Amino acid sequence: MSLLTVIVPFFNEEKFLKASVERLIDQLKKNNIRFEVILVNDSSTDKSYKIAREISLNHKNITLLNNNKNEGKGSCIKIINKSIDSDFVIIHDADLEYYPQDMVEMYNIAINNPAKMVLGSRVIGEKNRTKKYNFLVFINLLFAKLFSILNFYKVTDISTGYMMFPTEFFRSIDIESDGFTIEIELLSKFIKSNCEIIETPI
């Protein structure tokens, strides 16, 4: 049975972290997905680390790591990408913007297409979603078109946090981004590796 690694980077998310991780675990268990969760603290200054530590102590398949310097989402992923040993990887933000049930749908696509990236798109399909950051929607659409032109590969959502890809690819690359541009870097490098992307609504 395939193993899914879910990376949860966080910085000062004491209001949402526990609910976000519990909602994630509930969906994965409910759908009989074999998983591990890696929580990465980006040097939070609130109670986030304490909350994450309690969560990790209560779940044997949850690991907590600490980034000694606050450098951004990309840096949290960079410190562990070479050491992950699973079949698929996905990044889950801790701010409750994303719905783990979408991750389950993406996983079902991934196991039937193990060499492809499954990209969760917030702009296709007919799913009824509350967009947390409405002011970014237009900008994302504009940059997605530009990205598609520059990379000769059409994608509809380049800043989505939900990208599920083969761990083999994830381990093979050197991550350069420290901040939120990590999504664009991963997407661009995957396209350049001549691998296909499957987009699905989230």
Tab-separated table of C-alpha atoms in Angstrom:
chain	number	residue	atom	x	y	z
A	1	MET	CA	0.000	0.000	0.000
A	2	SER	CA	1.379	3.399	-1.002
A	3	LEU	CA	2.611	5.802	1.654
A	4	LEU	CA	1.652	9.477	1.512
A	5	THR	CA	3.812	12.114	3.204
A	6	VAL	CA	1.991	15.286	4.186
A	7	ILE	CA	4.232	18.229	5.055
A	8	VAL	CA	2.642	20.908	7.237
A	9	PRO	CA	4.852	23.999	7.535
A	10	PHE	CA	3.577	26.578	10.012
A	11	PHE	CA	4.399	29.942	11.520
A	12	ASN	CA	2.294	31.487	14.291
A	13	GLU	CA	-0.801	29.408	13.548
A	14	GLU	CA	-1.940	28.809	17.136
A	15	LYS	CA	-5.538	29.641	16.209
A	16	PHE	CA	-5.801	27.111	13.401
A	17	LEU	CA	-3.055	24.493	13.706
A	18	LYS	CA	-4.811	21.928	15.887
A	19	ALA	CA	-8.080	22.056	13.947
A	20	SER	CA	-6.242	21.919	10.628
A	21	VAL	CA	-4.173	18.863	11.524
A	22	GLU	CA	-7.065	17.037	13.188
A	23	ARG	CA	-9.251	17.617	10.121
A	24	LEU	CA	-6.419	16.310	7.957
A	25	ILE	CA	-5.874	13.159	10.034
A	26	ASP	CA	-9.603	12.465	10.187
A	27	GLN	CA	-9.960	12.462	6.401
A	28	LEU	CA	-6.900	10.320	5.778
A	29	LYS	CA	-7.905	7.723	8.366
A	30	LYS	CA	-11.521	7.695	7.215
A	31	ASN	CA	-10.371	6.844	3.698
A	32	ASN	CA	-7.838	4.203	4.796
A	33	ILE	CA	-4.853	6.092	3.408
A	34	ARG	CA	-1.477	5.071	4.757
A	35	PHE	CA	0.195	8.327	5.711
A	36	GLU	CA	2.763	10.202	7.733
A	37	VAL	CA	2.578	13.863	8.694
A	38	ILE	CA	5.647	16.026	9.160
A	39	LEU	CA	4.989	19.264	11.033
A	40	VAL	CA	7.672	21.891	10.473
A	41	ASN	CA	7.766	24.875	12.788
A	42	ASP	CA	9.202	27.970	11.130
A	43	SER	CA	10.389	29.477	14.446
A	44	SER	CA	6.931	30.487	15.640
A	45	THR	CA	6.749	33.062	18.429
A	46	ASP	CA	3.295	32.109	19.678
A	47	LYS	CA	2.018	28.795	21.101
A	48	SER	CA	2.150	26.968	17.766
A	49	TYR	CA	5.188	24.838	18.638
A	50	LYS	CA	3.635	23.720	21.942
A	51	ILE	CA	0.411	22.759	20.166
A	52	ALA	CA	2.323	20.888	17.466
A	53	ARG	CA	4.364	19.035	20.076
A	54	GLU	CA	1.199	17.835	21.820
A	55	ILE	CA	-0.196	16.647	18.502
A	56	SER	CA	2.989	14.756	17.603
A	57	LEU	CA	3.137	13.072	21.016
A	58	ASN	CA	-0.411	11.789	20.565
A	59	HIS	CA	0.109	10.325	17.088
A	60	LYS	CA	2.876	7.873	16.240
A	61	ASN	CA	2.854	8.767	12.529
A	62	ILE	CA	3.289	12.510	13.127
A	63	THR	CA	6.767	14.003	13.379
A	64	LEU	CA	7.630	17.519	14.539
A	65	LEU	CA	10.675	19.355	13.200
A	66	ASN	CA	11.902	22.834	14.044
A	67	ASN	CA	13.395	25.395	11.685
A	68	ASN	CA	15.848	27.353	13.832
A	69	LYS	CA	15.365	30.545	11.849
A	70	ASN	CA	12.192	32.042	10.425
A	71	GLU	CA	12.844	31.965	6.683
A	72	GLY	CA	9.560	30.987	5.084
A	73	LYS	CA	7.549	28.067	3.755
A	74	GLY	CA	10.160	26.986	1.221
A	75	SER	CA	12.875	26.757	3.844
A	76	CYS	CA	10.721	24.404	5.926
A	77	ILE	CA	10.379	22.084	2.962
A	78	LYS	CA	14.003	22.425	1.935
A	79	ILE	CA	15.315	20.970	5.185
A	80	ILE	CA	13.512	17.667	4.705
A	81	ASN	CA	12.998	17.032	0.983
A	82	LYS	CA	16.048	14.762	0.647
A	83	SER	CA	15.141	12.602	3.634
A	84	ILE	CA	11.533	11.679	2.870
A	85	ASP	CA	10.972	8.025	2.031
A	86	SER	CA	7.432	7.487	0.764
A	87	ASP	CA	5.548	7.190	-2.515
A	88	PHE	CA	3.843	10.575	-2.758
A	89	VAL	CA	4.271	14.007	-1.159
A	90	ILE	CA	1.861	16.883	-0.635
A	91	ILE	CA	2.105	20.152	1.301
A	92	HIS	CA	-0.783	21.150	3.553
A	93	ASP	CA	-1.008	24.730	4.850
A	94	ALA	CA	-2.127	25.073	8.455
A	95	ASP	CA	-4.478	28.034	8.018
A	96	LEU	CA	-7.656	26.066	7.184
A	97	GLU	CA	-7.811	27.395	3.621
A	98	TYR	CA	-7.685	23.923	2.079
A	99	TYR	CA	-9.999	20.943	2.454
A	100	PRO	CA	-8.354	17.560	3.169
A	101	GLN	CA	-11.161	15.714	1.396
A	102	ASP	CA	-9.717	17.216	-1.794
A	103	MET	CA	-6.407	15.605	-0.876
A	104	VAL	CA	-8.144	12.222	-0.742
A	105	GLU	CA	-9.457	12.711	-4.283
A	106	MET	CA	-5.989	13.741	-5.439
A	107	TYR	CA	-4.452	10.655	-3.827
A	108	ASN	CA	-6.861	8.361	-5.660
A	109	ILE	CA	-5.762	9.953	-8.934
A	110	ALA	CA	-2.082	9.732	-7.976
A	111	ILE	CA	-2.075	6.007	-7.227
A	112	ASN	CA	-3.386	5.381	-10.741
A	113	ASN	CA	-0.881	7.827	-12.245
A	114	PRO	CA	2.242	7.373	-10.074
A	115	ALA	CA	4.644	9.277	-12.328
A	116	LYS	CA	2.474	12.388	-12.697
A	117	MET	CA	1.842	15.444	-10.550
A	118	VAL	CA	-1.737	15.922	-9.406
A	119	LEU	CA	-2.386	19.646	-9.241
A	120	GLY	CA	-5.308	20.923	-7.218
A	121	SER	CA	-6.840	23.845	-9.094
A	122	ARG	CA	-9.129	26.367	-7.434
A	123	VAL	CA	-10.366	27.797	-10.734
A	124	ILE	CA	-11.724	24.774	-12.601
A	125	GLY	CA	-14.742	22.578	-12.001
A	126	GLU	CA	-17.900	23.426	-10.107
A	127	LYS	CA	-16.900	22.922	-6.493
A	128	ASN	CA	-18.449	25.432	-4.126
A	129	ARG	CA	-15.527	26.878	-2.205
A	130	THR	CA	-15.111	29.931	0.008
A	131	LYS	CA	-11.987	31.689	-1.207
A	132	LYS	CA	-10.073	33.040	1.767
A	133	TYR	CA	-7.974	35.467	-0.222
A	134	ASN	CA	-10.290	36.803	-2.933
A	135	PHE	CA	-7.988	39.668	-3.861
A	136	LEU	CA	-5.394	37.159	-5.100
A	137	VAL	CA	-7.715	35.314	-7.493
A	138	PHE	CA	-7.287	37.694	-10.432
A	139	ILE	CA	-3.527	37.964	-9.907
A	140	ASN	CA	-3.224	34.175	-9.803
A	141	LEU	CA	-5.152	33.819	-13.074
A	142	LEU	CA	-2.945	36.386	-14.753
A	143	PHE	CA	0.289	34.807	-13.598
A	144	ALA	CA	-0.978	31.317	-14.464
A	145	LYS	CA	-1.425	32.425	-18.074
A	146	LEU	CA	2.038	33.984	-18.130
A	147	PHE	CA	3.565	30.898	-16.528
A	148	SER	CA	1.878	28.659	-19.090
A	149	ILE	CA	3.261	30.702	-21.967
A	150	LEU	CA	6.797	30.757	-20.584
A	151	ASN	CA	6.820	27.025	-19.831
A	152	PHE	CA	4.888	25.862	-22.921
A	153	TYR	CA	2.539	23.943	-20.627
A	154	LYS	CA	-0.968	25.053	-19.672
A	155	VAL	CA	-1.814	25.167	-15.988
A	156	THR	CA	-4.716	27.051	-14.408
A	157	ASP	CA	-3.479	27.557	-10.845
A	158	ILE	CA	0.201	28.144	-10.085
A	159	SER	CA	-0.072	29.267	-6.469
A	160	THR	CA	-2.187	26.415	-5.168
A	161	GLY	CA	-0.846	24.790	-2.035
A	162	TYR	CA	-2.161	21.384	-3.055
A	163	MET	CA	0.323	19.669	-5.352
A	164	MET	CA	0.777	15.931	-4.994
A	165	PHE	CA	3.841	14.531	-6.693
A	166	PRO	CA	6.035	11.429	-6.686
A	167	THR	CA	8.530	11.424	-3.829
A	168	GLU	CA	11.210	10.306	-6.264
A	169	PHE	CA	10.931	13.684	-8.010
A	170	PHE	CA	10.793	15.572	-4.716
A	171	ARG	CA	14.004	13.952	-3.488
A	172	SER	CA	15.810	14.516	-6.792
A	173	ILE	CA	15.635	18.307	-6.861
A	174	ASP	CA	17.517	21.032	-5.028
A	175	ILE	CA	15.012	23.494	-3.633
A	176	GLU	CA	16.065	27.124	-3.886
A	177	SER	CA	13.010	29.062	-2.710
A	178	ASP	CA	12.662	30.030	0.934
A	179	GLY	CA	9.241	31.643	0.776
A	180	PHE	CA	5.880	31.089	-0.904
A	181	THR	CA	7.421	30.945	-4.370
A	182	ILE	CA	8.114	27.293	-3.541
A	183	GLU	CA	4.910	26.279	-5.362
A	184	ILE	CA	6.024	27.921	-8.604
A	185	GLU	CA	9.493	26.400	-8.304
A	186	LEU	CA	8.159	22.880	-7.784
A	187	LEU	CA	5.717	23.240	-10.653
A	188	SER	CA	8.338	24.625	-13.019
A	189	LYS	CA	10.903	21.937	-12.188
A	190	PHE	CA	8.331	19.198	-12.611
A	191	ILE	CA	7.412	20.472	-16.073
A	192	LYS	CA	11.092	20.700	-17.026
A	193	SER	CA	11.531	17.064	-16.023
A	194	ASN	CA	9.173	16.226	-18.930
A	195	CYS	CA	6.557	14.769	-16.633
A	196	GLU	CA	2.822	15.246	-17.032
A	197	ILE	CA	0.433	17.131	-14.776
A	198	ILE	CA	-3.165	16.215	-14.031
A	199	GLU	CA	-5.326	19.090	-12.809
A	200	THR	CA	-8.323	18.421	-10.620
A	201	PRO	CA	-10.757	20.831	-8.913
A	202	ILE	CA	-10.293	21.650	-5.251
